[in-house]
GROMACS .gro file of C-alpha atoms in nm:
model
  262
    1UNK     CA    1  -9.800   1.110   2.845
    2UNK     CA    2  -9.976   1.279   2.564
    3UNK     CA    3  -9.667   1.512   2.575
    4UNK     CA    4  -9.400   1.233   2.552
    5UNK     CA    5  -9.605   1.092   2.300
    6UNK     CA    6  -9.612   1.384   2.079
    7UNK     CA    7  -9.227   1.437   2.127
    8UNK     CA    8  -9.181   1.082   2.021
    9UNK     CA    9  -9.370   1.162   1.712
   10UNK     CA   10  -9.173   1.480   1.637
   11UNK     CA   11  -8.850   1.305   1.675
   12UNK     CA   12  -8.965   0.988   1.431
   13UNK     CA   13  -9.082   1.248   1.156
   14UNK     CA   14  -8.768   1.450   1.209
   15UNK     CA   15  -8.551   1.142   1.150
   16UNK     CA   16  -8.721   1.021   0.865
   17UNK     CA   17  -8.681   1.381   0.703
   18UNK     CA   18  -8.319   1.349   0.767
   19UNK     CA   19  -8.287   0.997   0.647
   20UNK     CA   20  -8.452   1.101   0.329
   21UNK     CA   21  -8.260   1.425   0.266
   22UNK     CA   22  -7.954   1.201   0.338
   23UNK     CA   23  -8.021   0.942   0.085
   24UNK     CA   24  -8.101   1.202  -0.184
   25UNK     CA   25  -7.760   1.389  -0.124
   26UNK     CA   26  -7.606   1.046  -0.132
   27UNK     CA   27  -7.765   0.957  -0.479
   28UNK     CA   28  -7.673   1.319  -0.588
   29UNK     CA   29  -7.315   1.286  -0.486
   30UNK     CA   30  -7.303   0.919  -0.642
   31UNK     CA   31  -7.441   1.089  -0.980
   32UNK     CA   32  -7.200   1.379  -0.998
   33UNK     CA   33  -6.904   1.141  -0.960
   34UNK     CA   34  -6.965   0.923  -1.242
   35UNK     CA   35  -6.732   1.067  -1.517
   36UNK     CA   36  -6.859   1.146  -1.874
   37UNK     CA   37  -6.755   0.948  -2.145
   38UNK     CA   38  -6.684   0.975  -2.495
   39UNK     CA   39  -6.561   0.722  -2.774
   40UNK     CA   40  -6.310   0.802  -3.031
   41UNK     CA   41  -6.253   0.579  -3.365
   42UNK     CA   42  -5.938   0.674  -3.519
   43UNK     CA   43  -5.697   0.583  -3.791
   44UNK     CA   44  -5.438   0.318  -3.645
   45UNK     CA   45  -5.162   0.575  -3.715
   46UNK     CA   46  -5.304   0.807  -3.493
   47UNK     CA   47  -5.269   0.559  -3.183
   48UNK     CA   48  -4.977   0.705  -2.995
   49UNK     CA   49  -5.047   1.102  -3.028
   50UNK     CA   50  -5.402   1.072  -2.991
   51UNK     CA   51  -5.375   0.864  -2.652
   52UNK     CA   52  -5.124   1.105  -2.552
   53UNK     CA   53  -5.343   1.419  -2.625
   54UNK     CA   54  -5.638   1.251  -2.473
   55UNK     CA   55  -5.493   1.178  -2.144
   56UNK     CA   56  -5.421   1.545  -2.094
   57UNK     CA   57  -5.798   1.613  -2.187
   58UNK     CA   58  -5.900   1.363  -1.922
   59UNK     CA   59  -5.704   1.509  -1.658
   60UNK     CA   60  -5.814   1.849  -1.721
   61UNK     CA   61  -6.214   1.772  -1.766
   62UNK     CA   62  -6.214   1.474  -1.556
   63UNK     CA   63  -6.361   1.271  -1.791
   64UNK     CA   64  -6.303   0.935  -1.972
   65UNK     CA   65  -6.216   0.851  -2.334
   66UNK     CA   66  -6.248   0.513  -2.512
   67UNK     CA   67  -6.063   0.425  -2.803
   68UNK     CA   68  -6.116   0.217  -3.138
   69UNK     CA   69  -5.830   0.239  -3.365
   70UNK     CA   70  -5.803   0.057  -3.676
   71UNK     CA   71  -5.832   0.104  -4.066
   72UNK     CA   72  -6.004   0.400  -4.165
   73UNK     CA   73  -6.234   0.185  -4.398
   74UNK     CA   74  -6.313  -0.053  -4.114
   75UNK     CA   75  -6.416   0.222  -3.892
   76UNK     CA   76  -6.621   0.402  -4.134
   77UNK     CA   77  -6.819   0.094  -4.208
   78UNK     CA   78  -6.848   0.027  -3.809
   79UNK     CA   79  -6.995   0.403  -3.811
   80UNK     CA   80  -7.226   0.318  -4.102
   81UNK     CA   81  -7.353  -0.017  -3.909
   82UNK     CA   82  -7.443   0.213  -3.581
   83UNK     CA   83  -7.144   0.178  -3.390
   84UNK     CA   84  -7.164   0.395  -3.100
   85UNK     CA   85  -6.897   0.648  -3.147
   86UNK     CA   86  -6.881   1.020  -3.051
   87UNK     CA   87  -6.578   1.136  -3.279
   88UNK     CA   88  -6.416   0.980  -3.590
   89UNK     CA   89  -6.083   1.064  -3.728
   90UNK     CA   90  -5.970   0.922  -4.069
   91UNK     CA   91  -5.655   0.886  -4.248
   92UNK     CA   92  -5.820   0.986  -4.574
   93UNK     CA   93  -6.091   1.207  -4.693
   94UNK     CA   94  -6.279   0.958  -4.884
   95UNK     CA   95  -6.407   0.775  -4.568
   96UNK     CA   96  -6.520   1.110  -4.405
   97UNK     CA   97  -6.687   1.195  -4.727
   98UNK     CA   98  -6.902   0.878  -4.744
   99UNK     CA   99  -7.018   0.918  -4.376
  100UNK     CA  100  -7.084   1.303  -4.450
  101UNK     CA  101  -7.275   1.195  -4.779
  102UNK     CA  102  -7.530   0.984  -4.549
  103UNK     CA  103  -7.561   1.264  -4.271
  104UNK     CA  104  -7.367   1.036  -4.011
  105UNK     CA  105  -7.134   1.353  -3.902
  106UNK     CA  106  -7.201   1.699  -3.793
  107UNK     CA  107  -7.068   1.862  -4.095
  108UNK     CA  108  -7.004   2.193  -3.915
  109UNK     CA  109  -6.752   2.008  -3.686
  110UNK     CA  110  -6.530   1.858  -3.971
  111UNK     CA  111  -6.190   1.999  -3.994
  112UNK     CA  112  -5.847   1.851  -4.118
  113UNK     CA  113  -5.622   1.802  -3.819
  114UNK     CA  114  -5.302   1.691  -3.936
  115UNK     CA  115  -5.089   1.570  -4.245
  116UNK     CA  116  -4.881   1.287  -4.296
  117UNK     CA  117  -4.625   1.145  -4.547
  118UNK     CA  118  -4.572   0.800  -4.723
  119UNK     CA  119  -4.238   0.626  -4.661
  120UNK     CA  120  -4.067   0.299  -4.776
  121UNK     CA  121  -3.917   0.120  -4.489
  122UNK     CA  122  -3.672  -0.171  -4.514
  123UNK     CA  123  -3.575  -0.448  -4.274
  124UNK     CA  124  -3.220  -0.419  -4.126
  125UNK     CA  125  -3.183  -0.790  -4.177
  126UNK     CA  126  -3.236  -0.770  -4.548
  127UNK     CA  127  -3.019  -0.504  -4.693
  128UNK     CA  128  -2.919  -0.163  -4.520
  129UNK     CA  129  -2.839  -0.013  -4.828
  130UNK     CA  130  -3.169   0.067  -5.004
  131UNK     CA  131  -3.241   0.410  -5.104
  132UNK     CA  132  -3.525   0.400  -5.375
  133UNK     CA  133  -3.823   0.166  -5.442
  134UNK     CA  134  -3.653   0.069  -5.802
  135UNK     CA  135  -3.347  -0.102  -5.627
  136UNK     CA  136  -3.632  -0.366  -5.487
  137UNK     CA  137  -3.802  -0.462  -5.808
  138UNK     CA  138  -3.556  -0.724  -5.919
  139UNK     CA  139  -3.502  -0.869  -5.566
  140UNK     CA  140  -3.687  -1.168  -5.403
  141UNK     CA  141  -3.882  -0.973  -5.154
  142UNK     CA  142  -4.222  -0.950  -4.979
  143UNK     CA  143  -4.348  -0.584  -5.007
  144UNK     CA  144  -4.619  -0.522  -4.754
  145UNK     CA  145  -4.922  -0.250  -4.817
  146UNK     CA  146  -5.211  -0.202  -4.631
  147UNK     CA  147  -5.542  -0.358  -4.768
  148UNK     CA  148  -5.658  -0.131  -5.050
  149UNK     CA  149  -6.010  -0.144  -5.009
  150UNK     CA  150  -5.994  -0.037  -4.604
  151UNK     CA  151  -5.654   0.108  -4.555
  152UNK     CA  152  -5.586   0.456  -4.686
  153UNK     CA  153  -5.206   0.414  -4.662
  154UNK     CA  154  -5.231   0.123  -4.889
  155UNK     CA  155  -5.451   0.316  -5.130
  156UNK     CA  156  -5.171   0.603  -5.156
  157UNK     CA  157  -4.895   0.323  -5.191
  158UNK     CA  158  -5.084   0.175  -5.479
  159UNK     CA  159  -5.123   0.523  -5.608
  160UNK     CA  160  -4.753   0.602  -5.602
  161UNK     CA  161  -4.648   0.247  -5.774
  162UNK     CA  162  -4.882   0.315  -6.070
  163UNK     CA  163  -4.743   0.683  -6.106
  164UNK     CA  164  -4.380   0.558  -6.122
  165UNK     CA  165  -4.486   0.257  -6.343
  166UNK     CA  166  -4.382  -0.016  -6.096
  167UNK     CA  167  -4.700  -0.183  -5.992
  168UNK     CA  168  -4.680  -0.445  -6.237
  169UNK     CA  169  -4.303  -0.512  -6.135
  170UNK     CA  170  -4.415  -0.576  -5.774
  171UNK     CA  171  -4.749  -0.728  -5.804
  172UNK     CA  172  -4.636  -1.082  -5.746
  173UNK     CA  173  -4.409  -0.936  -5.455
  174UNK     CA  174  -4.690  -0.762  -5.248
  175UNK     CA  175  -4.867  -0.896  -4.938
  176UNK     CA  176  -5.165  -0.695  -4.751
  177UNK     CA  177  -5.207  -0.625  -4.414
  178UNK     CA  178  -5.538  -0.517  -4.217
  179UNK     CA  179  -5.408  -0.191  -4.110
  180UNK     CA  180  -5.080   0.049  -4.129
  181UNK     CA  181  -4.946  -0.077  -3.782
  182UNK     CA  182  -4.967  -0.434  -3.916
  183UNK     CA  183  -4.727  -0.343  -4.217
  184UNK     CA  184  -4.481  -0.213  -3.952
  185UNK     CA  185  -4.506  -0.511  -3.772
  186UNK     CA  186  -4.435  -0.722  -4.076
  187UNK     CA  187  -4.142  -0.547  -4.163
  188UNK     CA  188  -4.003  -0.485  -3.786
  189UNK     CA  189  -4.032  -0.860  -3.730
  190UNK     CA  190  -3.850  -0.963  -4.032
  191UNK     CA  191  -4.153  -1.140  -4.168
  192UNK     CA  192  -4.138  -0.895  -4.480
  193UNK     CA  193  -3.834  -0.726  -4.638
  194UNK     CA  194  -4.008  -0.380  -4.708
  195UNK     CA  195  -4.337  -0.200  -4.680
  196UNK     CA  196  -4.520   0.125  -4.702
  197UNK     CA  197  -4.629   0.308  -4.390
  198UNK     CA  198  -4.666   0.673  -4.257
  199UNK     CA  199  -4.372   0.869  -4.176
  200UNK     CA  200  -4.545   0.909  -3.841
  201UNK     CA  201  -4.531   0.534  -3.780
  202UNK     CA  202  -4.139   0.522  -3.851
  203UNK     CA  203  -4.062   0.733  -3.540
  204UNK     CA  204  -3.970   0.445  -3.323
  205UNK     CA  205  -3.816   0.196  -3.562
  206UNK     CA  206  -3.583  -0.058  -3.395
  207UNK     CA  207  -3.514  -0.328  -3.683
  208UNK     CA  208  -3.572  -0.117  -4.000
  209UNK     CA  209  -3.514   0.208  -4.161
  210UNK     CA  210  -3.667   0.468  -4.377
  211UNK     CA  211  -3.507   0.400  -4.712
  212UNK     CA  212  -3.735   0.628  -4.937
  213UNK     CA  213  -3.974   0.908  -4.853
  214UNK     CA  214  -4.242   0.880  -5.144
  215UNK     CA  215  -4.300   1.241  -5.332
  216UNK     CA  216  -4.632   1.370  -5.245
  217UNK     CA  217  -4.724   1.453  -5.623
  218UNK     CA  218  -4.738   1.074  -5.678
  219UNK     CA  219  -5.048   1.033  -5.469
  220UNK     CA  220  -5.361   1.224  -5.318
  221UNK     CA  221  -5.278   1.451  -5.011
  222UNK     CA  222  -5.268   1.277  -4.691
  223UNK     CA  223  -5.514   1.453  -4.468
  224UNK     CA  224  -5.662   1.352  -4.150
  225UNK     CA  225  -6.000   1.480  -4.128
  226UNK     CA  226  -6.192   1.490  -3.790
  227UNK     CA  227  -6.567   1.522  -3.716
  228UNK     CA  228  -6.822   1.446  -3.452
  229UNK     CA  229  -7.073   1.188  -3.521
  230UNK     CA  230  -7.447   1.318  -3.564
  231UNK     CA  231  -7.565   1.041  -3.308
  232UNK     CA  232  -7.326   1.144  -3.053
  233UNK     CA  233  -7.481   1.179  -2.693
  234UNK     CA  234  -7.226   1.384  -2.602
  235UNK     CA  235  -7.217   1.627  -2.831
  236UNK     CA  236  -7.071   1.945  -2.619
  237UNK     CA  237  -6.801   1.709  -2.452
  238UNK     CA  238  -6.696   1.607  -2.817
  239UNK     CA  239  -6.679   1.976  -2.931
  240UNK     CA  240  -6.445   2.071  -2.656
  241UNK     CA  241  -6.207   1.790  -2.745
  242UNK     CA  242  -6.237   1.863  -3.107
  243UNK     CA  243  -6.122   2.212  -3.008
  244UNK     CA  244  -5.846   2.089  -2.773
  245UNK     CA  245  -5.698   1.866  -3.030
  246UNK     CA  246  -5.631   2.192  -3.225
  247UNK     CA  247  -5.448   2.354  -2.945
  248UNK     CA  248  -5.067   2.403  -2.941
  249UNK     CA  249  -4.992   2.148  -2.684
  250UNK     CA  250  -5.151   1.911  -2.911
  251UNK     CA  251  -4.986   2.037  -3.208
  252UNK     CA  252  -4.685   1.976  -3.039
  253UNK     CA  253  -4.752   1.625  -2.959
  254UNK     CA  254  -4.868   1.564  -3.321
  255UNK     CA  255  -4.508   1.726  -3.460
  256UNK     CA  256  -4.332   1.489  -3.203
  257UNK     CA  257  -4.471   1.167  -3.414
  258UNK     CA  258  -4.365   1.324  -3.746
  259UNK     CA  259  -4.720   1.449  -3.844
  260UNK     CA  260  -4.742   1.796  -4.018
  261UNK     CA  261  -4.939   2.040  -3.840
  262UNK     CA  262  -5.066   2.401  -3.956
   0.00000   0.00000   0.00000
């Protein structure tokens, strides 16, 4: 009888060990199956290429990338207020400079990723024969710019209008939009006759056209700096993405959307 009792104890004890190991293994497998995530805050004008590049990175690394697109100045303020972000890519240097000045980015990770150009787009329904900004100054139009305080494209457009002494001519005609994609939407939908956007935004125009490419010497250089945020909890993965965004495949994607790559 004692023999059977001891055998029963051994069976119960062995079973408990097996169950305990199985639970630990299950938890370990569950933990390993959870994908790492990073969040990228990027200028609205980068939406198409960044999503395409990120998809390739996700597939290669089995990770998840979250996006936050908007005006660079707005994204800067969000980061300053403690938003959970791993990587910031701006459409202007001043926004990145401000974050660097407050030690909110990893300075060593900062690099210029691409360049862009500024163009004037005009609605097809308004006039299909515009080839300069001057042609619009005496017309009854609505000219859309990005908000000067937060949208670099708006800042570049204002610099250009000042440089060619046309700002006063257009002051009463100007309407401001929250970001450069909104400028595009206004003109494409016929709610405005003209607007200043990036050349990269003009890739898929349907109801408007590029009337004029703004000379680069009339405004600050349109550089897109990127950097890892100091508070990032996925620093290693963020570094990998920053390297990935500079490879040849990524450069081809940027070039497809009219960005200038090195």
